[in-house]
Amino acid sequence: MILATLMFVFGVWVVQQFSQLPNLPWLLCALVAAILIFVAQFHPRFSKHFHTPKFLKVLLLSAAVFLLGVVWASSFALWRMSDELPHLWEQKTIAIIGVVASVPEATERGTRFRFDVEKILTKGAIVPRHISLNQYSVNPYGAGGDVLSKSSEEDVAQVNQFHAGERWLFSVRLKRPHGTQNPHGFDFESWALGENMRASGSIKSKAGLKKLNNFVWRPSYIIEHLREKTQQRITRVLAGKPYSGVIQALVMGDDSQISAEDWQVFLRTGTSHLMSISGLHITMLAGLVFGLVSFIWRSSPKLMMRLPTRKAAVLAGAATALAYALVAGFSVPTQRTFYMLLVFAVALWSGRQLVISQVLALALLVVVLLDPWAVSSPGFWLSFGAVAMLAYALGARIGEIHWFKAALQTQWAVTLGMLPLLLVMFNLASIISPIANAFAIPLISFVVTPLALLGSFLPIDALLNLSYKALEACMWALKWLNQLPMATWQQHEPATWTLFPATLGVLWLLLPRGFPMRWLGLLGFLPMLLIVPPRPMLGEMKVTVLDVGQGLSVVVQTATHTFLYDAGPKFNVQSDAGSRIVVPFLRGEGIRKIDGFMVSHNDIDHSGGMASILALMPVGWLNSSLPEETETPDTLEKMQCYAGQSWAWDSVDFEVLHPSLESYDDAALKDNYRSCVIKVTSQSGSILLTGDIEKDVELELLDSQSEALKSDVLIVPHHGSKTSSTADFIAAVAPSVSVFTPGYLNRYKHPKPEVLTRYQATNSLLYRSDYQGALEVNFAKSNIKMVSWRSQYKRYWHDRFPIEKK
C-alpha cells in the first residue's frame, strides 16, 4: 500500500511539471493500460497463465498506479481549467449575481472576498464560477501613483456592508489569474488554480450595488458566517493590539492581518508553522477532548454500557478536529491533519492496529485525491515530511525514555530532517529554531491557542486578553532571539537533485546511537552547499530584468560584483517588490551583498521596494536622484547620480548619462526628468537603463550624448508610455532587443500601440515582462543570449504570450 501511494503521488506531482496537459485520447490510453496491468496481475483467468517474477510484478503495478496518478491529476486539471474567463472578457464591465463565499478580508484600500457566481446578466459574457473581488474605499493608486487618497464616507460605508453568505448583484471588471514570474519567486497562478480562484477583479461602485438576500442557507456559507462572527469578536476585544492578527490566525486560520515584520521574526526563528492553525494545534485539541471524554465516560457506568469509552473518546476527538478544521476554513494544512487523525480514529474505533507509515500513506492518498495541487505546496511536503522523519527517528526506540530526552530527540529529528527541504524551498534555515520551538510550541499549543479558542466562542473577554498576554511574552522572547547575529543560515537555492543526497545524509545521521560512522551523513549536504550558481567570467555580465509588475528592477552581475538598478513598486503597506521579488531573487542566486544600488527617481514603481532591500541586504553604496530628506540607514554611503560618473568592475564599464548635476538646483523639475540613465558595457555588448525619462530628456541626450546612446539592449523608457520613445531616440540607440516592463492590464495601458509600432519598425526584438516574465540577458563569448522565465519555466496553467517582432 505504501509503495502504491507513493507512486500515485509521484504521478500527480509529474503532472504539475507538465507545460501542457495530455489530451483526452492520451489519458484514455493511459487509463486502459493501467486497467489491463491490474487485470493481468490479479484476475484469476489471466494471472494463472502468466507467471510474472515478483520484482517485475511490483514494477508493472507501480507503473499502473503511476499512470492512474497522471490520469487523475490531468483529468482534474482539465475540468477545473475549463472554467475560465476568456481573454476577450478581461476588463469588460459584466453584471453578475452571486454569493459572498468567504469572510471579507480588510485591506488598507478596502475589502476583498471570494464570490460564487450564480448568474451572469450581461449577454454573451462568460465568467468562472469562483472569483475574487475587491471593493475599494480609497483610490488604489492615488494622485501620481504614490499617495493613497481617501474617498467619500459613502464609499467607506459601502466597503463595510458585505458579509459572508449574502447574495448580491454587482457590476465587475475581471481579469484572469496573472502574477509576476521570476526565478526563485512565488507562482501566483499556480496558487490561484489550487485555490480554485479562476478570476479576480473589482466592483464598480458607481454602477450600482444591490443586495438580493440577507443570507443564503448553505453549509459552506453557514460556516463562513460563523467564522466572520468569530473574527468580529476577536477584532473587537483585541482592538488596537499589534498581535491580534496572530490570535485571529490561530483561531480561524486567517493570517492576512499578521504584519510583515512579525512574519520575518517567525521565519527567522523557525516558528512560522505555529502562527496559524497547524496540524500540531488540531492534534492537541483533539487529544485534549479525547482525554476529557475518556475521563467523563469512565466515571459513568451507564455511559460505558451504551458505548465503550475508547469509541466515545474517538468520536469526540474526531468531531473536535473536524469542527476546528471547519473554523479554519478547511484549508489544505488542516485537511492533511484531519484526514490523518481520521485514519487513526477509524483504526481505534475498529480495534485494528496500524503502523504510522500506513496511516501516513492513507492520509497522503486522501489529500492528493481530493486536492492534486497540494503537491505544489511547500506546506504539504513539510508537514508530511516532518511526521515521516519523526516516525523514522523514533520508531526504533525500545523501552521507556525520560520525557525531556524524548522532547530533545523529537526536536532534533524535526530540525535536522526538514533542513534539506527548507534550503531548497526557502534558501533559509533557522539556526535558533530548536531553542525557539522549545518554549514556543508548549506556550502556543497549550496556553495561547486553547485560551484564544475559548475566548472566541464564549462571552468572556478575559480569556482572549489572557491568551494575548501569553502571546506577548512569547513574541518578546522570539524577538530577542531574532536579534542574535547568527539566527539563520541563508544561501543560494540548491539544485533540486541535491535534495536526494541530503535526505539520505539526514537518514544516516538519524540512525540510532552507537551506529558506526554516523558522521558520514554530513557528506550528503556537500552538493547542496558547494554547487553554486555560476557567475559571469571576467569581461562578461548577466543582466536580469525582473518581472515586478508595473515598475522596474534590474540586476547586473559581473564576475565578482552585483549592481541593482531600481527596486520595483510598493504594493501596499506590508508588501513591496523589494521583499517579495528582488531580495528572494538575489538570495536564490547566492548574492550576499549588493555592491552598488541605483534608484533612478522618486516614483513608487521604481523606489517602492528600496526600504525593504536596504533592511534585508547589505548594500555598498546608494546612488540616486532621490530627495535629500529620503530616509536611509545612517551608515549607508549615499550620493547623487549625475552625468559623467563612471566606474569599472571586472572589465565591465558603467557610465551615467543623465541627469546633469545642475538639474538638482531646479526644485520644480519633475522626478521623471531627473531619472538616472546608465549604460553598462561588457566585452560582448551593452545595455541602456533609462528609468522614466520623457521626450525632453531624450532630446537632451540626443544633443549631448548621441554617440554614447548606441546599445544592444534597451530598457524602454517609462514602460512604453506615449510621453517617451521618440523615433529619433530609438534610432540613436538602435537596440537589437527592446524590453518593456509594464504591469499586466495596467491602468495606464502601457505600452501604447503607437510606441510598439515605432520599435517594430526598427526590427528590434520586443520583450514584455508582463508576457514573458523575468528576462535573463547573458553577455558572454561575444554574443548575447536571451532567456525569458516563462519560456524556461513553462507550466500548463500559465497563459501563453508571443514575443513581438516585425
mmCIF file with all atom_site columns, N, CA and C in Angstrom, residues 746-779:
data_model
loop_
_atom_site.group_PDB
_atom_site.id
_atom_site.type_symbol
_atom_site.label_atom_id
_atom_site.label_alt_id
_atom_site.label_comp_id
_atom_site.label_asym_id
_atom_site.label_entity_id
_atom_site.label_seq_id
_atom_site.pdbx_PDB_ins_code
_atom_site.Cartn_x
_atom_site.Cartn_y
_atom_site.Cartn_z
_atom_site.occupancy
_atom_site.B_iso_or_equiv
_atom_site.pdbx_formal_charge
_atom_site.auth_seq_id
_atom_site.auth_comp_id
_atom_site.auth_asym_id
_atom_site.auth_atom_id
_atom_site.pdbx_PDB_model_num
ATOM 1   N N  . ASN A 1 746 ? -2.357 46.982 -17.078 1.00 0.00 ? 746 ASN A N  1
ATOM 2   C CA . ASN A 1 746 ? -2.206 48.132 -16.184 1.00 0.00 ? 746 ASN A CA 1
ATOM 3   C C  . ASN A 1 746 ? -3.158 49.252 -16.584 1.00 0.00 ? 746 ASN A C  1
ATOM 4   N N  . ARG A 1 747 ? -3.479 50.107 -15.624 1.00 0.00 ? 747 ARG A N  1
ATOM 5   C CA . ARG A 1 747 ? -4.477 51.156 -15.846 1.00 0.00 ? 747 ARG A CA 1
ATOM 6   C C  . ARG A 1 747 ? -3.985 52.247 -16.790 1.00 0.00 ? 747 ARG A C  1
ATOM 7   N N  . TYR A 1 748 ? -2.654 52.318 -17.015 1.00 0.00 ? 748 TYR A N  1
ATOM 8   C CA . TYR A 1 748 ? -2.113 53.314 -17.950 1.00 0.00 ? 748 TYR A CA 1
ATOM 9   C C  . TYR A 1 748 ? -2.147 52.816 -19.393 1.00 0.00 ? 748 TYR A C  1
ATOM 10  N N  . LYS A 1 749 ? -2.457 51.531 -19.564 1.00 0.00 ? 749 LYS A N  1
ATOM 11  C CA . LYS A 1 749 ? -2.472 50.883 -20.885 1.00 0.00 ? 749 LYS A CA 1
ATOM 12  C C  . LYS A 1 749 ? -1.097 50.938 -21.555 1.00 0.00 ? 749 LYS A C  1
ATOM 13  N N  . HIS A 1 750 ? -0.044 50.812 -20.730 1.00 0.00 ? 750 HIS A N  1
ATOM 14  C CA . HIS A 1 750 ? 1.312  50.676 -21.274 1.00 0.00 ? 750 HIS A CA 1
ATOM 15  C C  . HIS A 1 750 ? 1.532  49.219 -21.708 1.00 0.00 ? 750 HIS A C  1
ATOM 16  N N  . PRO A 1 751 ? 2.300  49.031 -22.797 1.00 0.00 ? 751 PRO A N  1
ATOM 17  C CA . PRO A 1 751 ? 2.854  50.039 -23.703 1.00 0.00 ? 751 PRO A CA 1
ATOM 18  C C  . PRO A 1 751 ? 1.815  50.496 -24.724 1.00 0.00 ? 751 PRO A C  1
ATOM 19  N N  . LYS A 1 752 ? 1.918  51.738 -25.136 1.00 0.00 ? 752 LYS A N  1
ATOM 20  C CA . LYS A 1 752 ? 0.972  52.298 -26.090 1.00 0.00 ? 752 LYS A CA 1
ATOM 21  C C  . LYS A 1 752 ? 1.204  51.685 -27.478 1.00 0.00 ? 752 LYS A C  1
ATOM 22  N N  . PRO A 1 753 ? 0.118  51.449 -28.229 1.00 0.00 ? 753 PRO A N  1
ATOM 23  C CA . PRO A 1 753 ? 0.259  50.819 -29.559 1.00 0.00 ? 753 PRO A CA 1
ATOM 24  C C  . PRO A 1 753 ? 1.190  51.575 -30.496 1.00 0.00 ? 753 PRO A C  1
ATOM 25  N N  . GLU A 1 754 ? 1.131  52.920 -30.470 1.00 0.00 ? 754 GLU A N  1
ATOM 26  C CA . GLU A 1 754 ? 1.987  53.689 -31.373 1.00 0.00 ? 754 GLU A CA 1
ATOM 27  C C  . GLU A 1 754 ? 3.460  53.549 -31.015 1.00 0.00 ? 754 GLU A C  1
ATOM 28  N N  . VAL A 1 755 ? 3.747  53.346 -29.708 1.00 0.00 ? 755 VAL A N  1
ATOM 29  C CA . VAL A 1 755 ? 5.135  53.144 -29.289 1.00 0.00 ? 755 VAL A CA 1
ATOM 30  C C  . VAL A 1 755 ? 5.623  51.770 -29.745 1.00 0.00 ? 755 VAL A C  1
ATOM 31  N N  . LEU A 1 756 ? 4.787  50.759 -29.583 1.00 0.00 ? 756 LEU A N  1
ATOM 32  C CA . LEU A 1 756 ? 5.145  49.420 -30.074 1.00 0.00 ? 756 LEU A CA 1
ATOM 33  C C  . LEU A 1 756 ? 5.459  49.458 -31.562 1.00 0.00 ? 756 LEU A C  1
ATOM 34  N N  . THR A 1 757 ? 4.640  50.193 -32.309 1.00 0.00 ? 757 THR A N  1
ATOM 35  C CA . THR A 1 757 ? 4.832  50.283 -33.760 1.00 0.00 ? 757 THR A CA 1
ATOM 36  C C  . THR A 1 757 ? 6.190  50.886 -34.097 1.00 0.00 ? 757 THR A C  1
ATOM 37  N N  . ARG A 1 758 ? 6.618  51.906 -33.340 1.00 0.00 ? 758 ARG A N  1
ATOM 38  C CA . ARG A 1 758 ? 7.916  52.531 -33.603 1.00 0.00 ? 758 ARG A CA 1
ATOM 39  C C  . ARG A 1 758 ? 9.059  51.537 -33.434 1.00 0.00 ? 758 ARG A C  1
ATOM 40  N N  . TYR A 1 759 ? 8.997  50.754 -32.370 1.00 0.00 ? 759 TYR A N  1
ATOM 41  C CA . TYR A 1 759 ? 10.066 49.780 -32.134 1.00 0.00 ? 759 TYR A CA 1
ATOM 42  C C  . TYR A 1 759 ? 10.022 48.644 -33.150 1.00 0.00 ? 759 TYR A C  1
ATOM 43  N N  . GLN A 1 760 ? 8.819  48.211 -33.520 1.00 0.00 ? 760 GLN A N  1
ATOM 44  C CA . GLN A 1 760 ? 8.701  47.152 -34.528 1.00 0.00 ? 760 GLN A CA 1
ATOM 45  C C  . GLN A 1 760 ? 9.291  47.587 -35.859 1.00 0.00 ? 760 GLN A C  1
ATOM 46  N N  . ALA A 1 761 ? 9.183  48.886 -36.148 1.00 0.00 ? 761 ALA A N  1
ATOM 47  C CA . ALA A 1 761 ? 9.703  49.411 -37.416 1.00 0.00 ? 761 ALA A CA 1
ATOM 48  C C  . ALA A 1 761 ? 11.223 49.344 -37.488 1.00 0.00 ? 761 ALA A C  1
ATOM 49  N N  . THR A 1 762 ? 11.892 49.190 -36.347 1.00 0.00 ? 762 THR A N  1
ATOM 50  C CA . THR A 1 762 ? 13.368 49.154 -36.326 1.00 0.00 ? 762 THR A CA 1
ATOM 51  C C  . THR A 1 762 ? 13.911 47.730 -36.366 1.00 0.00 ? 762 THR A C  1
ATOM 52  N N  . ASN A 1 763 ? 13.014 46.735 -36.496 1.00 0.00 ? 763 ASN A N  1
ATOM 53  C CA . ASN A 1 763 ? 13.415 45.318 -36.491 1.00 0.00 ? 763 ASN A CA 1
ATOM 54  C C  . ASN A 1 763 ? 13.997 44.881 -35.151 1.00 0.00 ? 763 ASN A C  1
ATOM 55  N N  . SER A 1 764 ? 13.690 45.607 -34.102 1.00 0.00 ? 764 SER A N  1
ATOM 56  C CA . SER A 1 764 ? 14.141 45.227 -32.762 1.00 0.00 ? 764 SER A CA 1
ATOM 57  C C  . SER A 1 764 ? 13.258 44.099 -32.236 1.00 0.00 ? 764 SER A C  1
ATOM 58  N N  . LEU A 1 765 ? 13.879 43.141 -31.581 1.00 0.00 ? 765 LEU A N  1
ATOM 59  C CA . LEU A 1 765 ? 13.120 42.063 -30.944 1.00 0.00 ? 765 LEU A CA 1
ATOM 60  C C  . LEU A 1 765 ? 12.507 42.599 -29.663 1.00 0.00 ? 765 LEU A C  1
ATOM 61  N N  . LEU A 1 766 ? 11.178 42.468 -29.510 1.00 0.00 ? 766 LEU A N  1
ATOM 62  C CA . LEU A 1 766 ? 10.481 43.077 -28.390 1.00 0.00 ? 766 LEU A CA 1
ATOM 63  C C  . LEU A 1 766 ? 10.116 42.032 -27.339 1.00 0.00 ? 766 LEU A C  1
ATOM 64  N N  . TYR A 1 767 ? 10.440 42.355 -26.084 1.00 0.00 ? 767 TYR A N  1
ATOM 65  C CA . TYR A 1 767 ? 10.054 41.530 -24.943 1.00 0.00 ? 767 TYR A CA 1
ATOM 66  C C  . TYR A 1 767 ? 9.195  42.364 -24.000 1.00 0.00 ? 767 TYR A C  1
ATOM 67  N N  . ARG A 1 768 ? 8.259  41.701 -23.344 1.00 0.00 ? 768 ARG A N  1
ATOM 68  C CA . ARG A 1 768 ? 7.416  42.355 -22.339 1.00 0.00 ? 768 ARG A CA 1
ATOM 69  C C  . ARG A 1 768 ? 7.447  41.521 -21.068 1.00 0.00 ? 768 ARG A C  1
ATOM 70  N N  . SER A 1 769 ? 7.768  42.153 -19.953 1.00 0.00 ? 769 SER A N  1
ATOM 71  C CA . SER A 1 769 ? 7.849  41.398 -18.698 1.00 0.00 ? 769 SER A CA 1
ATOM 72  C C  . SER A 1 769 ? 6.489  40.862 -18.278 1.00 0.00 ? 769 SER A C  1
ATOM 73  N N  . ASP A 1 770 ? 5.390  41.536 -18.652 1.00 0.00 ? 770 ASP A N  1
ATOM 74  C CA . ASP A 1 770 ? 4.068  41.017 -18.288 1.00 0.00 ? 770 ASP A CA 1
ATOM 75  C C  . ASP A 1 770 ? 3.706  39.800 -19.122 1.00 0.00 ? 770 ASP A C  1
ATOM 76  N N  . TYR A 1 771 ? 4.326  39.622 -20.274 1.00 0.00 ? 771 TYR A N  1
ATOM 77  C CA . TYR A 1 771 ? 4.067  38.463 -21.129 1.00 0.00 ? 771 TYR A CA 1
ATOM 78  C C  . TYR A 1 771 ? 5.117  37.365 -20.950 1.00 0.00 ? 771 TYR A C  1
ATOM 79  N N  . GLN A 1 772 ? 6.391  37.749 -20.887 1.00 0.00 ? 772 GLN A N  1
ATOM 80  C CA . GLN A 1 772 ? 7.465  36.755 -20.831 1.00 0.00 ? 772 GLN A CA 1
ATOM 81  C C  . GLN A 1 772 ? 8.045  36.550 -19.434 1.00 0.00 ? 772 GLN A C  1
ATOM 82  N N  . GLY A 1 773 ? 7.610  37.333 -18.448 1.00 0.00 ? 773 GLY A N  1
ATOM 83  C CA . GLY A 1 773 ? 8.167  37.222 -17.113 1.00 0.00 ? 773 GLY A CA 1
ATOM 84  C C  . GLY A 1 773 ? 9.558  37.834 -17.061 1.00 0.00 ? 773 GLY A C  1
ATOM 85  N N  . ALA A 1 774 ? 10.336 37.434 -16.076 1.00 0.00 ? 774 ALA A N  1
ATOM 86  C CA . ALA A 1 774 ? 11.705 37.946 -15.949 1.00 0.00 ? 774 ALA A CA 1
ATOM 87  C C  . ALA A 1 774 ? 12.511 37.572 -17.184 1.00 0.00 ? 774 ALA A C  1
ATOM 88  N N  . LEU A 1 775 ? 13.406 38.466 -17.572 1.00 0.00 ? 775 LEU A N  1
ATOM 89  C CA . LEU A 1 775 ? 14.242 38.244 -18.755 1.00 0.00 ? 775 LEU A CA 1
ATOM 90  C C  . LEU A 1 775 ? 15.709 38.211 -18.346 1.00 0.00 ? 775 LEU A C  1
ATOM 91  N N  . GLU A 1 776 ? 16.381 37.123 -18.664 1.00 0.00 ? 776 GLU A N  1
ATOM 92  C CA . GLU A 1 776 ? 17.810 36.994 -18.385 1.00 0.00 ? 776 GLU A CA 1
ATOM 93  C C  . GLU A 1 776 ? 18.584 37.238 -19.668 1.00 0.00 ? 776 GLU A C  1
ATOM 94  N N  . VAL A 1 777 ? 19.509 38.201 -19.616 1.00 0.00 ? 777 VAL A N  1
ATOM 95  C CA . VAL A 1 777 ? 20.323 38.557 -20.777 1.00 0.00 ? 777 VAL A CA 1
ATOM 96  C C  . VAL A 1 777 ? 21.773 38.248 -20.440 1.00 0.00 ? 777 VAL A C  1
ATOM 97  N N  . ASN A 1 778 ? 22.338 37.281 -21.126 1.00 0.00 ? 778 ASN A N  1
ATOM 98  C CA . ASN A 1 778 ? 23.725 36.884 -20.880 1.00 0.00 ? 778 ASN A CA 1
ATOM 99  C C  . ASN A 1 778 ? 24.626 37.482 -21.963 1.00 0.00 ? 778 ASN A C  1
ATOM 100 N N  . PHE A 1 779 ? 25.531 38.364 -21.528 1.00 0.00 ? 779 PHE A N  1
ATOM 101 C CA . PHE A 1 779 ? 26.535 38.942 -22.424 1.00 0.00 ? 779 PHE A CA 1
ATOM 102 C C  . PHE A 1 779 ? 27.811 38.133 -22.234 1.00 0.00 ? 779 PHE A C  1
#
